[in-house]
Amino acid sequence: MHLRLMEEKILSEGQILPGGILKVGSFLNQQIDTAFLRAMGQEIARLYAGCGVTKILTIEASGIAIAAAAAMELGVPMLFAKKHKTSNVDGSVYSTVVHSFTHGTDYTVVVSRDYLRPEDTVLLVDDFLANGAALCGLVDLCRQAGAAVAGAAIAIEKAFQGGGDALRAAGVRVESLAVIESMEDGTVAFRR
Ligand code: 5GP
C-alpha cells in the first residue's frame, strides 16, 4: 500500500545524499510534519486492523514518532528497543546486534523482558528499510521473547537495497508507505 502524499513529500522535500541515503529531515527525521505523521499512523493502523496486534516495536530514535502515531491509532502500547554502546547484557533484557547502514557500525539494541511477552502479537515499525538489518534485529528480539510478529510497517523502503524483498521472501509481511525503486542521478523512482 502506498501513501501518495509520502511520495509527493519525498519528491518535493527529500535530498539524495552520497551512498544511497535519502534525507527527510524536513518532515520525518528532524522536524516532523504532525498532520502527516497522523496520516501515517492512520494508514498503518488501517493496514494492520484486525491482525490482533497487541504492541508496536521500533528502535530509537527515528522510528519512535511513527511508531507512536500508529500505536495511538491501534490503541496499543508502543515499545522501543534502546541502543547500547556495549554488549554487556544482564538477564533482564533481550538483546541483539544490528549493523547500521547509515553509520557503518554495529550496535546492540535491548528491550526489557518485562515489556515484550510471549503472548504479544507485535507490529514492527521503522522510518526506513534499506538492507533490513534493523528489522531483522527487531524480529530477533520478538523471537527471543516468544512473541508473534504480525508484520512490519515502514515509512520509506529503499527497494534497491533488497532488505524488504528478502524479508517478504522469508515470510514476513512488510508494508511500506513509499517504495523507492531507484535514486540514480538525483532522480527518485517509485515502485507502484
Ligand atoms: P537497514 O537496517 O534496513 O539497512 O536500514 C534501516 C535503518 O537505517 C533505519 O532505522 C534508518 O534509521 C536508517 N536508514 C537507512 N537508510 C536510510 C536513509 O536513506 N535515510 C535515512 N534518514 N535513514 C536511513
XYZ file of C-alpha atoms and ligand atoms in Angstrom:
216
model
C 0.000 0.000 0.000
C 1.417 3.346 -0.955
C 0.669 6.702 0.583
C 0.636 9.169 -2.285
C 1.468 12.078 -0.020
C 4.656 10.324 1.089
C 5.838 10.119 -2.495
C 4.997 13.782 -3.044
C 6.881 14.855 0.062
C 9.935 12.791 -0.881
C 9.957 14.397 -4.328
C 9.480 17.943 -3.043
C 11.485 17.880 0.210
C 13.835 14.867 0.135
C 17.536 15.268 -0.505
C 19.630 12.493 -2.004
C 22.997 12.156 -0.275
C 26.006 10.158 -1.464
C 25.871 6.441 -0.629
C 22.188 5.973 -1.379
C 20.952 7.912 1.641
C 17.768 9.931 1.486
C 17.458 12.853 3.866
C 13.963 13.704 5.003
C 14.760 15.942 7.928
C 12.116 18.498 6.993
C 9.142 16.214 7.703
C 10.253 12.931 9.289
C 13.752 12.728 10.735
C 14.302 16.021 12.489
C 11.355 18.316 12.049
C 8.129 16.344 11.986
C 5.064 17.267 9.959
C 2.496 16.349 12.596
C -0.571 16.293 10.359
C 1.320 13.986 8.019
C 2.508 11.900 10.985
C -1.125 11.371 11.966
C -1.936 10.302 8.394
C 0.933 7.803 8.500
C -0.341 6.390 11.773
C -3.853 6.074 10.374
C -2.648 4.300 7.242
C -0.511 1.829 9.239
C -3.465 1.144 11.551
C -5.722 0.567 8.527
C -3.238 -1.905 7.031
C -2.960 -3.937 10.234
C -6.511 -3.594 11.559
C -7.913 -6.979 12.569
C -4.464 -8.589 12.828
C -4.578 -8.887 16.608
C -1.672 -6.504 17.189
C -1.041 -6.033 20.926
C 2.140 -3.948 20.770
C 4.240 -1.888 18.382
C 8.022 -2.256 18.479
C 10.591 0.104 16.951
C 14.213 1.164 17.510
C 15.191 4.506 18.993
C 15.356 7.208 17.881
C 13.978 7.827 14.425
C 11.231 5.197 14.483
C 9.618 6.428 17.680
C 7.352 9.142 16.294
C 5.835 6.967 13.558
C 5.524 4.011 15.916
C 3.735 6.175 18.492
C 1.376 7.585 15.843
C 0.456 4.085 14.677
C 0.121 2.806 18.253
C -2.290 5.603 19.150
C -4.483 4.679 16.178
C -4.416 0.961 17.015
C -4.910 1.651 20.718
C -1.890 -0.405 21.797
C 1.366 0.389 23.648
C 4.477 1.413 21.752
C 7.809 -0.067 22.806
C 11.211 0.998 21.562
C 14.422 -1.008 21.651
C 17.242 1.038 23.164
C 20.695 1.364 21.675
C 23.516 0.293 23.984
C 27.147 1.195 23.431
C 28.405 -2.057 24.902
C 27.096 -5.565 24.515
C 27.019 -6.088 28.299
C 23.767 -7.770 28.995
C 22.111 -8.731 32.243
C 19.291 -11.215 32.434
C 16.518 -8.641 32.393
C 16.707 -7.757 28.703
C 16.623 -9.349 25.273
C 19.434 -8.031 23.092
C 20.541 -8.250 19.505
C 23.264 -6.716 17.329
C 22.278 -4.506 14.386
C 24.578 -3.267 11.650
C 23.886 0.394 10.971
C 23.630 1.159 7.285
C 23.885 4.913 7.796
C 26.821 4.819 10.257
C 28.634 1.699 9.037
C 28.999 0.293 12.565
C 27.407 -2.408 14.693
C 25.349 -1.540 17.717
C 23.459 -3.506 20.334
C 19.769 -2.915 20.985
C 17.974 -4.118 24.071
C 14.418 -4.370 25.236
C 13.193 -5.285 28.703
C 11.821 -8.783 29.156
C 9.020 -7.152 31.138
C 7.645 -5.361 28.076
C 7.962 -7.952 25.296
C 5.950 -11.010 26.248
C 5.228 -14.429 24.699
C 1.543 -13.521 24.476
C 2.251 -10.409 22.379
C 1.483 -10.052 18.669
C 3.930 -7.410 17.547
C 3.855 -4.924 14.692
C 7.350 -3.680 13.803
C 7.605 -0.050 12.671
C 10.549 1.981 11.382
C 11.218 5.067 9.320
C 13.461 3.475 6.672
C 14.033 -0.036 5.377
C 17.294 -0.456 3.478
C 19.284 -3.696 3.881
C 16.889 -4.934 6.525
C 19.319 -5.164 9.452
C 17.205 -3.052 11.794
C 14.032 -5.040 11.055
C 15.864 -8.361 11.362
C 17.075 -7.214 14.772
C 13.516 -6.461 15.848
C 12.301 -9.825 14.528
C 15.099 -11.456 16.538
C 14.007 -9.682 19.743
C 10.442 -10.974 19.209
C 11.743 -14.488 18.554
C 13.723 -14.388 21.812
C 10.598 -13.295 23.671
C 8.441 -15.948 22.002
C 6.165 -13.174 20.691
C 4.352 -13.415 17.359
C 5.189 -10.929 14.571
C 2.168 -9.592 12.678
C 4.442 -7.850 10.176
C 6.267 -4.600 9.591
C 5.182 -1.110 8.593
C 7.811 1.172 7.134
C 7.589 4.803 6.106
C 10.146 4.635 3.288
C 11.551 1.434 1.794
C 14.586 1.652 -0.491
C 13.865 -1.442 -2.567
C 17.171 -1.245 -4.401
C 18.918 -2.360 -1.197
C 16.874 -5.553 -1.074
C 16.044 -5.826 2.633
C 12.285 -5.624 2.202
C 12.033 -8.258 -0.504
C 14.346 -10.589 1.453
C 12.082 -10.309 4.486
C 8.963 -10.875 2.345
C 10.617 -13.967 0.844
C 11.249 -15.155 4.403
C 7.524 -14.880 5.103
C 7.365 -11.557 6.950
C 4.562 -9.216 5.903
C 6.200 -5.890 5.015
C 4.073 -2.840 4.173
C 5.836 0.360 3.118
C 4.141 3.711 2.661
C 6.544 4.571 -0.164
C 8.851 2.191 -2.006
C 11.812 3.722 -3.810
C 12.975 1.587 -6.718
C 15.996 3.723 -7.591
C 17.648 7.041 -6.739
C 20.062 7.443 -9.613
C 21.335 10.764 -10.977
C 19.329 12.693 -8.432
C 16.029 11.209 -9.599
C 13.758 9.197 -7.333
C 11.709 6.440 -8.997
C 8.971 4.672 -7.045
C 7.711 1.088 -7.202
C 3.946 1.105 -7.568
P 18.618 -1.186 7.329
O 18.868 -1.714 8.709
O 17.328 -1.689 6.734
O 19.783 -1.353 6.408
O 18.467 0.401 7.478
C 17.389 0.933 8.193
C 17.827 1.880 9.250
O 18.873 2.734 8.789
C 16.670 2.764 9.633
O 16.396 2.569 11.012
C 17.114 4.193 9.369
O 17.240 4.886 10.580
C 18.460 4.079 8.692
N 18.423 4.423 7.263
C 18.663 3.567 6.232
N 18.636 4.199 5.064
C 18.357 5.478 5.334
C 18.181 6.649 4.505
O 18.291 6.630 3.268
N 17.886 7.810 5.143
C 17.766 7.883 6.500
N 17.455 9.080 7.026
N 17.919 6.804 7.313
C 18.211 5.621 6.732
